[in-house]
Amino acid sequence: MIGLPLDENFRSNKRKSIIIGSVVFVALLVTLFSTNLFNYLKIVTTPIPKESSLCPLYEPIAPESYYKDNSTVLEILHDKKYKKESIKRLAGAIQVDTQVFDKQPAVDDAPQVWAKFAKFHDYLEQTHPLVYKNLKVTKVNTYGLVYHWKGSDKSLKPVLLTAHQDTVPVQKDTLKDWTYPPFEGHYDGEYIYGRGAADCKNVLIAILETLELLLAKGYQPKRSILAAFGFDEEASGYHGAAHIGKYLEETFGQDSVYALIDEGAGLTVQELTNTIVALPGTAEKGYVDIQVELTTPGGHSSIPPDHTSIGIISELGYIIEKDPYSPLLPPENPILNFAQCLALHDPKNNIPSSFKKAILRAGYDKFANSKLVEGISKNRLTKYLIRTSQALDIINGGEKANALPEHVKLLVNYRVAIGTSVAEVQENFVSRVVEVAKRHGLSVSAFGKDVLKVKNDSGLFNVTNFAGFLNAAPVTPTNDTVWEYLSGVTRHVYEDLVFPEITYPVITAPAIMTGNTDTRHYWNLTRNIFRFTPAFIGDFIGETHIHSVDEKLPFDSHLQLQAWFYEYIQAIDSAKANNK
């Protein structure tokens, strides 16, 4: 049968349509899989659950005593007479100079260096008489303090509350810049000023004030209460907390503590959600100071080599700085869970939907993870939560204008990201040294081993650890009853007492600190370590000027801290608070 012309046109158009459709389909597939469009589609189609095991919202938890008589906790927060007395106690603590410096000698080798802490001990005993009358007070390595309030139920593990007595030094050339003298403890009606006001004599005094109040009220704990105060945390705690940790382990055993609360972040308004969030640190980055020394022949400056030792070590510093560490956000970093908590609990819907979905997928989706990493990295203060920092902090070399420097040294401080080891940082550092050494015909020794031997070398690089080093801390679990009570008490204190007008729940999200605390010496005592100062401060670093001129603390936050300790100690005083 002969086809009509119309049939031929139809078949021809059909073939063209099929070909065009196939081309379009292939082009679409190519676009999907050769670009990020497919990854974006996966994110966009991700549902946002109302409830999720990623970050459960626990109910507020108040101690039974709160429902019988809450007058004491209200007195802490609102009584003018009590506030005046508390200001006086913290001011007095600030007035006792307890500055410490790097690499201080052992207590027995130089007792005069540490004698100032005896004055601080006298002050604590004078201002907290009930604590010293009723609790067992043990001095560890002369100036470490351990308080033990024995509970009536031996089956309940004790809670451990810690802080440190020491402060960072005040630079003499900055004294003129302080609004009030750094050891005066001046209160201006809102802030209390002075070295240690925010780091962290406030925590130490709040713990003792809370114990003093409980004793005055005739409280009898079932769960034992321990308080421990080191005296050189600002110099890594080798003389204080290191000895206290060993003492507690020998006295109570490993894994003997219910939970440990040490200094750390508190509550603040989170930028993404514009809501108040509690941020207990559940991990810490690692730490290492690496020092490199370069020794070269000396001589007269009028006949210098092409590159002096100062020039060479400066070249090394440049190479280190131009190659920063890349960010990484593995599942074990609490910052991932922190972001997921914000994504799941965003009552004002401030976070764009697509970014929320990327956050929720970031634990198993590399592309979504990269989007979250990109967001965190945009902020100078948050980017180092997910990457290893490196800071060239000390450089020394040269003695005279007309003499070639024979010996120079450079110290670089590293805070090692979770997911990276100190060994990896050391290896990377040595590779940079070798790179420079080869260009200048130098030998390299690193950590006691010869790494590069050059014939007729013109000098030697020697790489060492400046002091001890620390890998990232074990991560505290956030899916158990201990975490539930920490979160629940925080909701109770801040929703029922501090901000009763609040219209949304105060969530507790795990976080990390870029610095390190004395908790490094207590790892064997418990897996439940919280670096948490549960007081509200809008901008902790910016507002308190921690470690800087005009260190200060909004005094209301000090009262909030006491209120939290007062309620928490009583709330966990039961087997109900134990992990199941």
Coordinates of C-alpha atoms in Angstrom, one line a residue:
M1 CA 0.0 0.0 0.0
I2 CA 1.4 3.4 -1.0
G3 CA 1.6 5.8 1.9
L4 CA 0.1 9.2 1.6
P5 CA 2.5 12.2 1.8
L6 CA 0.8 13.1 5.1
D7 CA 1.7 9.8 6.6
E8 CA 5.4 10.3 5.6
N9 CA 5.4 13.8 7.2
F10 CA 3.9 12.4 10.3
R11 CA 6.5 9.6 10.6
S12 CA 9.3 12.0 9.9
N13 CA 8.1 14.5 12.6
K14 CA 7.7 11.6 15.0
R15 CA 11.3 10.5 14.5
K16 CA 12.5 14.1 15.0
S17 CA 10.5 14.4 18.2
I18 CA 12.0 11.2 19.5
I19 CA 15.5 12.3 18.6
I20 CA 15.0 15.8 20.1
G21 CA 13.4 14.2 23.2
S22 CA 16.3 11.8 23.6
V23 CA 18.8 14.6 23.2
V24 CA 17.0 16.7 25.8
F25 CA 16.8 13.7 28.1
V26 CA 20.5 13.0 27.8
A27 CA 21.3 16.7 28.2
L28 CA 19.2 16.7 31.4
L29 CA 21.0 13.7 32.7
V30 CA 24.4 15.2 31.9
T31 CA 23.4 18.4 33.6
L32 CA 22.1 16.6 36.7
F33 CA 25.1 14.4 37.1
S34 CA 27.9 16.7 35.9
T35 CA 26.8 19.7 37.9
N36 CA 25.5 20.1 41.5
L37 CA 21.8 20.4 40.3
F38 CA 21.1 16.8 41.4
N39 CA 22.7 17.5 44.8
Y40 CA 20.5 20.6 45.2
L41 CA 17.4 18.6 44.2
K42 CA 18.2 16.0 46.9
I43 CA 18.4 18.8 49.4
V44 CA 15.3 20.6 48.3
T45 CA 13.2 17.4 48.5
T46 CA 14.3 16.6 52.0
P47 CA 11.5 16.8 54.5
I48 CA 12.0 18.7 57.8
P49 CA 10.7 16.6 60.7
K50 CA 8.9 18.2 63.6
E51 CA 10.5 15.8 66.0
S52 CA 13.9 14.1 65.5
S53 CA 16.3 11.9 67.4
L54 CA 19.0 14.3 66.1
C55 CA 18.1 16.8 68.8
P56 CA 15.2 15.9 71.1
L57 CA 13.6 18.7 73.0
Y58 CA 13.5 17.7 76.7
E59 CA 10.9 19.0 79.1
P60 CA 11.9 21.4 81.9
I61 CA 13.2 19.7 85.0
A62 CA 12.9 21.4 88.4
P63 CA 13.9 19.8 91.8
E64 CA 11.0 18.7 94.1
S65 CA 12.1 21.4 96.5
Y66 CA 11.2 24.1 94.0
Y67 CA 7.5 23.2 94.2
K68 CA 7.6 23.2 98.0
D69 CA 9.6 26.4 98.6
N70 CA 11.3 28.4 95.9
S71 CA 12.1 31.4 98.0
T72 CA 15.8 30.8 98.0
V73 CA 16.3 30.6 94.3
L74 CA 14.2 33.7 93.9
E75 CA 16.3 35.4 96.6
I76 CA 19.5 34.6 94.6
L77 CA 18.0 36.2 91.5
H78 CA 16.1 39.1 92.9
D79 CA 17.0 40.1 96.5
K80 CA 18.9 43.3 96.6
K81 CA 20.6 42.5 99.9
Y82 CA 21.8 39.2 98.7
K83 CA 23.1 40.7 95.4
K84 CA 25.0 43.3 97.4
E85 CA 26.7 40.6 99.5
S86 CA 27.5 38.5 96.4
I87 CA 29.1 41.5 94.7
K88 CA 31.3 42.0 97.7
R89 CA 32.3 38.3 97.7
L90 CA 33.3 38.2 94.0
A91 CA 35.0 41.6 94.3
G92 CA 37.1 40.4 97.2
A93 CA 38.2 37.3 95.2
I94 CA 39.2 39.6 92.3
Q95 CA 41.3 41.7 94.7
V96 CA 43.5 38.8 95.5
D97 CA 46.2 38.6 92.8
T98 CA 46.5 35.1 91.4
Q99 CA 48.2 35.7 88.1
V100 CA 50.2 32.8 86.5
F101 CA 52.7 32.7 83.7
D102 CA 53.9 30.1 81.2
K103 CA 56.3 27.4 82.3
Q104 CA 56.2 28.2 86.0
P105 CA 58.4 26.0 88.3
A106 CA 57.1 23.2 90.4
V107 CA 55.6 24.2 93.8
D108 CA 58.3 22.5 95.8
D109 CA 61.1 24.0 93.7
A110 CA 59.9 27.6 94.0
P111 CA 57.4 28.0 96.9
Q112 CA 57.7 31.8 96.8
V113 CA 56.2 31.9 93.3
W114 CA 53.0 30.2 94.5
A115 CA 52.7 31.7 98.0
K116 CA 50.0 34.2 96.8
F117 CA 47.5 31.4 96.6
A118 CA 47.6 30.9 100.4
K119 CA 46.1 34.4 100.7
F120 CA 43.4 33.4 98.3
H121 CA 42.6 30.3 100.4
D122 CA 42.3 32.4 103.5
Y123 CA 39.8 34.6 101.7
L124 CA 37.7 31.6 100.6
E125 CA 37.6 30.2 104.1
Q126 CA 36.7 33.6 105.6
T127 CA 33.8 34.2 103.2
H128 CA 32.4 30.6 103.1
P129 CA 32.5 29.5 106.8
L130 CA 29.8 26.8 106.5
V131 CA 31.6 25.1 103.6
Y132 CA 34.8 24.9 105.6
K133 CA 33.1 23.8 108.8
N134 CA 31.0 21.0 107.2
L135 CA 32.8 19.8 104.1
K136 CA 36.1 17.9 103.9
V137 CA 38.6 20.2 102.4
T138 CA 41.8 18.7 100.9
K139 CA 44.8 20.6 99.5
V140 CA 46.4 18.8 96.6
N141 CA 50.0 19.8 95.7
T142 CA 49.7 22.5 98.3
Y143 CA 47.4 24.9 96.5
G144 CA 44.9 22.7 94.6
L145 CA 41.5 22.6 96.5
V146 CA 39.1 19.7 96.7
Y147 CA 35.8 19.9 98.6
H148 CA 33.8 16.8 99.4
W149 CA 30.3 16.9 100.7
K150 CA 29.4 13.3 101.4
G151 CA 26.0 12.1 100.3
S152 CA 23.9 9.6 102.1
D153 CA 23.4 7.2 99.1
K154 CA 26.7 5.5 98.2
S155 CA 25.1 4.0 95.1
L156 CA 24.9 7.5 93.5
K157 CA 28.0 8.7 91.8
P158 CA 29.1 12.2 93.0
V159 CA 28.8 15.2 90.8
L160 CA 32.0 17.2 90.2
L161 CA 32.0 21.0 89.9
T162 CA 35.2 22.6 88.8
A163 CA 36.8 26.0 88.2
H164 CA 40.3 27.5 88.5
Q165 CA 41.8 30.0 91.0
D166 CA 44.4 31.5 88.7
T167 CA 44.1 34.2 86.1
V168 CA 46.1 35.3 83.1
P169 CA 48.5 38.2 83.7
V170 CA 47.8 41.9 83.2
Q171 CA 50.3 43.5 80.9
K172 CA 51.9 46.4 82.8
D173 CA 51.8 48.6 79.7
T174 CA 48.0 48.3 79.5
L175 CA 47.3 49.4 83.1
K176 CA 46.6 53.0 81.8
D177 CA 43.9 51.6 79.5
W178 CA 41.7 50.0 82.2
T179 CA 38.6 51.9 83.2
Y180 CA 39.1 50.7 86.7
P181 CA 42.2 49.0 88.2
P182 CA 42.3 45.3 87.3
F183 CA 42.5 44.1 90.9
E184 CA 39.9 46.5 92.4
G185 CA 36.8 44.4 91.7
H186 CA 34.8 47.6 90.9
Y187 CA 31.0 47.3 90.3
D188 CA 29.5 50.1 88.2
G189 CA 25.8 49.1 88.7
E190 CA 25.8 46.6 85.8
Y191 CA 29.3 45.1 85.4
I192 CA 31.9 43.9 87.9
Y193 CA 35.4 44.7 86.5
G194 CA 38.7 43.0 87.1
R195 CA 41.1 40.2 86.1
G196 CA 39.3 36.9 86.7
A197 CA 35.8 38.5 86.8
A198 CA 34.8 36.3 83.8
D199 CA 37.6 33.8 83.7
C200 CA 36.8 32.3 86.0
K201 CA 36.7 33.4 89.6
N202 CA 33.0 34.0 89.0
V203 CA 32.4 30.3 88.5
L204 CA 34.5 29.4 91.6
I205 CA 32.8 31.8 93.9
A206 CA 29.3 30.8 92.5
I207 CA 30.0 27.2 93.3
L208 CA 31.0 28.0 96.9
E209 CA 28.1 30.5 97.4
T210 CA 25.7 27.8 96.2
L211 CA 27.1 25.2 98.7
E212 CA 27.0 27.8 101.5
L213 CA 23.4 28.5 100.8
L214 CA 22.5 24.8 100.7
L215 CA 24.2 24.2 104.0
A216 CA 22.5 27.2 105.5
K217 CA 19.1 25.7 104.5
G218 CA 20.0 22.4 106.1
Y219 CA 20.2 20.5 102.8
Q220 CA 21.3 16.9 103.1
P221 CA 22.4 15.5 99.7
K222 CA 21.9 11.9 98.7
R223 CA 24.4 12.2 95.9
S224 CA 27.9 13.3 97.0
I225 CA 29.1 16.7 95.8
L226 CA 32.7 17.4 94.8
A227 CA 34.2 20.7 94.0
A228 CA 37.8 21.0 92.6
F229 CA 39.8 24.1 91.9
G230 CA 43.1 24.0 90.2
F231 CA 45.6 26.9 90.3
D232 CA 47.4 27.0 86.9
E233 CA 44.7 26.3 84.3
E234 CA 46.0 29.3 82.3
A235 CA 49.3 27.4 82.0
S236 CA 47.8 24.1 81.1
G237 CA 47.1 22.8 84.7
Y238 CA 50.2 20.7 85.1
H239 CA 50.7 21.7 88.7
G240 CA 47.1 22.0 89.7
A241 CA 44.4 20.0 87.9
A242 CA 46.9 17.3 86.8
H243 CA 47.5 16.5 90.5
I244 CA 43.9 16.9 91.4
G245 CA 42.8 14.5 88.7
K246 CA 45.2 11.8 90.0
Y247 CA 44.0 12.4 93.6
L248 CA 40.4 12.0 92.6
E249 CA 41.1 8.9 90.5
E250 CA 43.0 7.3 93.4
T251 CA 40.3 8.2 95.9
F252 CA 37.2 7.5 93.9
G253 CA 38.3 5.4 91.0
Q254 CA 38.0 5.6 87.2
D255 CA 34.5 6.4 85.8
S256 CA 33.4 7.3 89.4
V257 CA 31.8 10.7 88.7
Y258 CA 28.2 11.3 87.6
A259 CA 29.0 14.4 85.6
L260 CA 31.6 17.1 85.5
I261 CA 30.7 20.8 85.1
D262 CA 33.6 23.1 84.3
E263 CA 34.0 26.6 82.8
G264 CA 32.8 27.1 79.3
A265 CA 30.3 28.8 77.1
G266 CA 26.9 29.6 78.6
L267 CA 23.6 30.9 77.1
T268 CA 23.5 33.5 74.3
V269 CA 21.3 34.7 71.5
Q270 CA 22.2 32.6 68.5
E271 CA 22.5 34.5 65.3
L272 CA 20.9 32.0 62.9
T273 CA 17.7 31.6 64.9
N274 CA 17.7 34.9 66.9
T275 CA 16.7 32.8 70.0
I276 CA 18.4 32.0 73.3
V277 CA 20.4 28.8 73.1
A278 CA 22.5 27.0 75.8
L279 CA 25.9 25.8 74.6
P280 CA 27.7 23.3 76.8
G281 CA 31.0 22.2 75.4
T282 CA 30.9 18.5 74.9
A283 CA 34.4 18.2 73.3
E284 CA 37.6 20.1 72.9
K285 CA 40.1 20.6 70.1
G286 CA 43.6 19.3 70.5
Y287 CA 46.6 21.4 71.3
V288 CA 50.3 21.6 70.5
D289 CA 52.9 24.3 70.5
I290 CA 55.7 23.6 67.9
Q291 CA 59.0 25.4 68.2
V292 CA 61.6 25.5 65.5
E293 CA 65.1 26.8 66.1
L294 CA 67.6 27.7 63.4
T295 CA 71.3 27.8 64.0
T296 CA 73.6 29.3 61.3
P297 CA 77.2 30.6 61.3
G298 CA 77.6 34.1 62.6
G299 CA 79.7 36.9 61.2
H300 CA 79.9 40.6 60.5
S301 CA 76.8 42.3 59.0
S302 CA 78.9 44.0 56.4
I303 CA 79.5 40.8 54.5
P304 CA 76.1 38.9 55.0
P305 CA 74.9 35.8 53.2
D306 CA 72.1 36.2 50.7
H307 CA 69.7 35.0 53.4
T308 CA 70.3 35.4 57.2
S309 CA 68.7 33.0 59.7
I310 CA 66.1 35.7 60.4
G311 CA 65.2 35.9 56.7
I312 CA 65.0 32.1 56.4
I313 CA 62.8 31.6 59.4
S314 CA 60.6 34.5 58.2
E315 CA 60.3 32.6 54.9
L316 CA 59.1 29.5 56.9
G317 CA 56.6 31.6 58.7
Y318 CA 55.2 33.0 55.4
I319 CA 54.9 29.5 54.0
I320 CA 53.0 28.3 57.0
E321 CA 50.6 31.2 57.0
K322 CA 49.9 31.0 53.2
D323 CA 48.8 27.3 53.6
P324 CA 46.0 27.3 56.3
Y325 CA 44.3 24.1 57.2
S326 CA 41.1 23.2 55.3
P327 CA 37.9 22.9 57.3
L328 CA 36.3 19.5 58.0
L329 CA 33.1 18.6 59.8
P330 CA 33.0 14.8 60.6
P331 CA 30.0 13.4 62.4
E332 CA 31.9 13.2 65.7
N333 CA 32.3 17.0 65.8
P334 CA 29.5 18.3 68.1
I335 CA 29.2 21.4 65.8
L336 CA 27.3 19.2 63.4
N337 CA 24.8 18.3 66.0
F338 CA 24.7 21.9 67.2
A339 CA 23.7 23.1 63.7
Q340 CA 21.1 20.3 63.5
C341 CA 19.6 21.4 66.8
L342 CA 19.2 25.0 65.4
A343 CA 17.7 23.6 62.2
L344 CA 15.1 21.5 64.1
H345 CA 14.3 24.2 66.7
D346 CA 13.9 27.5 64.9
P347 CA 10.7 28.9 66.3
K348 CA 11.0 32.2 64.3
N349 CA 11.8 30.4 61.0
N350 CA 14.9 32.6 60.6
I351 CA 16.9 29.9 58.8
P352 CA 16.2 29.5 55.1
S353 CA 14.4 26.2 54.4
S354 CA 17.0 25.1 51.9
F355 CA 19.8 25.7 54.4
K356 CA 17.9 23.8 57.1
K357 CA 17.6 20.8 54.8
A358 CA 21.3 20.9 54.0
I359 CA 22.1 20.9 57.7
L360 CA 19.9 17.9 58.3
R361 CA 21.6 16.0 55.5
A362 CA 25.1 17.1 56.4
G363 CA 25.8 14.0 58.5
Y364 CA 25.6 11.6 55.5
D365 CA 25.6 13.8 52.4
K366 CA 29.0 15.2 51.3
F367 CA 27.6 18.0 49.2
A368 CA 25.2 19.1 52.0
N369 CA 28.1 18.9 54.5
S370 CA 30.1 21.2 52.2
K371 CA 27.3 23.8 52.2
L372 CA 27.2 23.8 56.0
V373 CA 31.0 24.0 56.2
E374 CA 30.9 27.0 53.8
G375 CA 28.3 28.7 56.1
I376 CA 30.3 28.1 59.3
S377 CA 33.6 29.2 57.6
K378 CA 32.2 32.7 56.7
N379 CA 32.4 33.8 60.3
R380 CA 35.8 34.5 61.9
L381 CA 34.7 33.3 65.3
T382 CA 33.1 30.1 64.2
K383 CA 35.3 29.0 61.4
Y384 CA 37.9 27.6 63.8
L385 CA 35.4 25.3 65.4
I386 CA 35.9 23.1 62.3
R387 CA 39.5 23.6 61.3
T388 CA 42.9 23.5 62.8
S389 CA 44.1 27.0 63.7
Q390 CA 47.8 28.0 63.4
A391 CA 49.2 31.1 65.0
L392 CA 52.8 32.4 64.8
D393 CA 53.0 33.7 68.4
I394 CA 56.7 34.1 69.3
I395 CA 59.8 34.9 67.3
N396 CA 63.2 35.6 68.7
G397 CA 66.6 36.2 67.1
G398 CA 69.5 38.5 66.8
E399 CA 71.6 40.4 69.4
K400 CA 73.3 43.4 67.7
A401 CA 72.9 45.6 64.7
N402 CA 76.2 44.7 63.1
A403 CA 76.3 41.0 64.0
L404 CA 74.7 38.2 62.0
P405 CA 72.1 36.3 64.0
E406 CA 73.4 32.8 64.8
H407 CA 70.3 31.5 66.5
V408 CA 66.6 32.3 65.9
K409 CA 63.5 30.5 67.0
L410 CA 59.8 30.6 66.1
L411 CA 56.9 29.2 68.1
V412 CA 53.6 28.3 66.4
N413 CA 50.5 27.5 68.4
Y414 CA 48.0 24.9 66.9
R415 CA 44.5 24.1 68.1
V416 CA 43.9 20.8 66.4
A417 CA 40.5 20.2 64.8
I418 CA 38.3 17.2 65.7
G419 CA 39.1 14.6 63.0
T420 CA 42.8 15.6 62.9
S421 CA 45.6 14.4 65.1
V422 CA 48.6 16.1 66.6
A423 CA 50.8 13.7 64.7
E424 CA 49.4 14.9 61.4
V425 CA 50.0 18.5 62.4
Q426 CA 53.6 17.7 63.4
E427 CA 54.2 15.9 60.1
N428 CA 52.8 18.8 58.1
F429 CA 55.0 21.3 60.0
V430 CA 58.1 19.2 59.4
S431 CA 57.3 19.0 55.6
R432 CA 57.3 22.9 55.5
V433 CA 60.6 23.1 57.3
V434 CA 62.2 20.6 54.9
E435 CA 60.9 22.5 52.0
V436 CA 62.7 25.7 53.2
A437 CA 65.8 23.8 54.3
K438 CA 66.3 22.2 50.9
R439 CA 66.3 25.7 49.3
H440 CA 69.0 26.9 51.6
G441 CA 71.2 23.8 52.1
L442 CA 70.2 23.3 55.7
S443 CA 69.8 20.1 57.8
V444 CA 66.7 19.3 59.7
S445 CA 66.2 17.5 63.0
A446 CA 62.6 17.0 64.2
F447 CA 61.3 15.6 67.5
G448 CA 64.7 13.9 68.2
K449 CA 65.2 12.4 64.8
D450 CA 67.4 13.4 61.8
V451 CA 65.0 14.2 59.0
L452 CA 67.3 15.8 56.5
K453 CA 71.1 15.6 56.4
V454 CA 72.8 17.9 53.9
K455 CA 76.6 17.6 53.1
N456 CA 78.4 20.8 53.9
D457 CA 75.2 22.2 55.3
S458 CA 75.2 25.8 56.4
G459 CA 73.0 25.4 59.4
L460 CA 70.4 23.3 61.2
F461 CA 66.7 23.5 61.8
N462 CA 65.6 21.8 65.1
V463 CA 61.9 21.2 65.6
T464 CA 60.5 20.3 69.0
N465 CA 57.3 20.5 71.0
F466 CA 57.4 23.6 73.2
A467 CA 55.6 21.7 76.0
G468 CA 53.2 18.8 76.2
F469 CA 50.6 18.2 73.6
L470 CA 46.9 17.1 73.6
N471 CA 44.8 15.3 71.1
A472 CA 41.1 16.2 70.8
A473 CA 39.1 15.3 73.9
P474 CA 36.6 12.3 74.0
V475 CA 33.2 13.5 73.0
T476 CA 30.5 13.7 75.7
P477 CA 27.3 11.7 74.8
T478 CA 24.2 13.8 74.3
N479 CA 21.6 11.0 74.1
D480 CA 21.4 9.9 77.7
T481 CA 19.7 10.8 80.9
V482 CA 22.6 12.9 82.2
W483 CA 22.2 15.2 79.1
E484 CA 18.4 15.2 79.6
Y485 CA 18.8 16.6 83.1
L486 CA 21.4 19.2 82.1
S487 CA 19.0 20.4 79.3
G488 CA 15.9 20.1 81.5
V489 CA 17.3 22.1 84.4
T490 CA 18.5 24.8 82.0
R491 CA 15.0 25.1 80.5
H492 CA 13.5 25.3 84.0
V493 CA 15.9 28.0 85.3
Y494 CA 15.7 30.2 82.2
E495 CA 12.1 29.7 81.2
D496 CA 10.6 29.7 84.7
L497 CA 12.9 32.1 86.5
V498 CA 15.2 34.2 84.4
F499 CA 13.1 34.9 81.3
P500 CA 9.5 34.0 82.3
E501 CA 8.1 36.0 79.4
I502 CA 9.9 33.9 76.8
T503 CA 7.6 32.4 74.2
Y504 CA 9.8 29.6 72.9
P505 CA 11.8 26.7 74.5
V506 CA 15.4 27.3 75.4
I507 CA 17.2 24.5 73.6
T508 CA 20.5 23.0 74.8
A509 CA 22.8 22.3 71.8
P510 CA 26.2 20.6 72.1
A511 CA 29.2 22.8 71.2
I512 CA 33.0 22.9 71.5
M513 CA 35.6 25.3 72.7
T514 CA 38.4 26.6 70.6
G515 CA 40.5 26.7 73.8
N516 CA 41.2 24.0 76.4
T517 CA 40.2 23.7 80.0
D518 CA 41.3 21.8 83.1
T519 CA 39.0 19.0 82.0
R520 CA 41.9 17.5 80.1
H521 CA 43.1 16.1 83.5
Y522 CA 39.8 14.6 84.4
W523 CA 39.0 12.4 81.4
N524 CA 39.3 9.1 83.4
L525 CA 36.7 10.2 85.9
T526 CA 33.6 10.4 83.7
R527 CA 32.5 10.5 80.1
N528 CA 29.9 13.2 80.9
I529 CA 32.1 16.3 80.8
F530 CA 30.4 19.6 80.2
R531 CA 32.4 22.8 79.7
F532 CA 29.4 25.0 80.6
T533 CA 29.0 28.3 82.5
P534 CA 25.2 28.4 82.5
A535 CA 24.8 32.1 82.7
F536 CA 23.3 34.4 80.0
I537 CA 25.7 36.8 78.2
G538 CA 24.8 38.2 74.8
D539 CA 28.3 38.2 73.5
F540 CA 30.7 36.4 75.8
I541 CA 34.0 37.3 74.1
G542 CA 33.0 40.8 73.0
E543 CA 31.1 41.8 76.1
T544 CA 33.4 40.4 78.8
H545 CA 36.8 41.3 77.2
I546 CA 38.1 38.0 78.5
H547 CA 41.9 37.9 78.7
S548 CA 42.0 41.5 77.8
V549 CA 41.8 45.1 79.1
D550 CA 38.7 45.8 81.1
E551 CA 37.7 42.2 81.7
K552 CA 34.2 42.4 83.2
L553 CA 31.1 40.5 83.9
P554 CA 27.4 41.6 83.9
F555 CA 26.7 40.8 87.5
D556 CA 23.2 39.5 86.8
S557 CA 24.8 36.6 85.0
H558 CA 26.7 35.7 88.1
L559 CA 23.4 35.4 90.0
Q560 CA 21.9 33.3 87.2
L561 CA 24.9 31.0 87.5
Q562 CA 24.3 30.5 91.2
A563 CA 20.6 29.9 90.6
W564 CA 21.4 27.2 88.0
F565 CA 23.9 25.4 90.4
Y566 CA 21.3 25.6 93.2
E567 CA 18.6 23.9 91.1
Y568 CA 20.8 21.5 89.3
I569 CA 22.5 20.0 92.4
Q570 CA 19.0 19.3 93.9
A571 CA 17.5 18.1 90.6
I572 CA 20.1 15.4 90.1
D573 CA 20.0 14.2 93.7
S574 CA 18.1 11.0 92.8
A575 CA 18.6 7.7 91.0
K576 CA 16.1 9.0 88.4
A577 CA 18.9 11.3 87.1
N578 CA 21.2 8.3 86.4
N579 CA 21.7 6.8 83.0
K580 CA 19.4 3.8 82.5

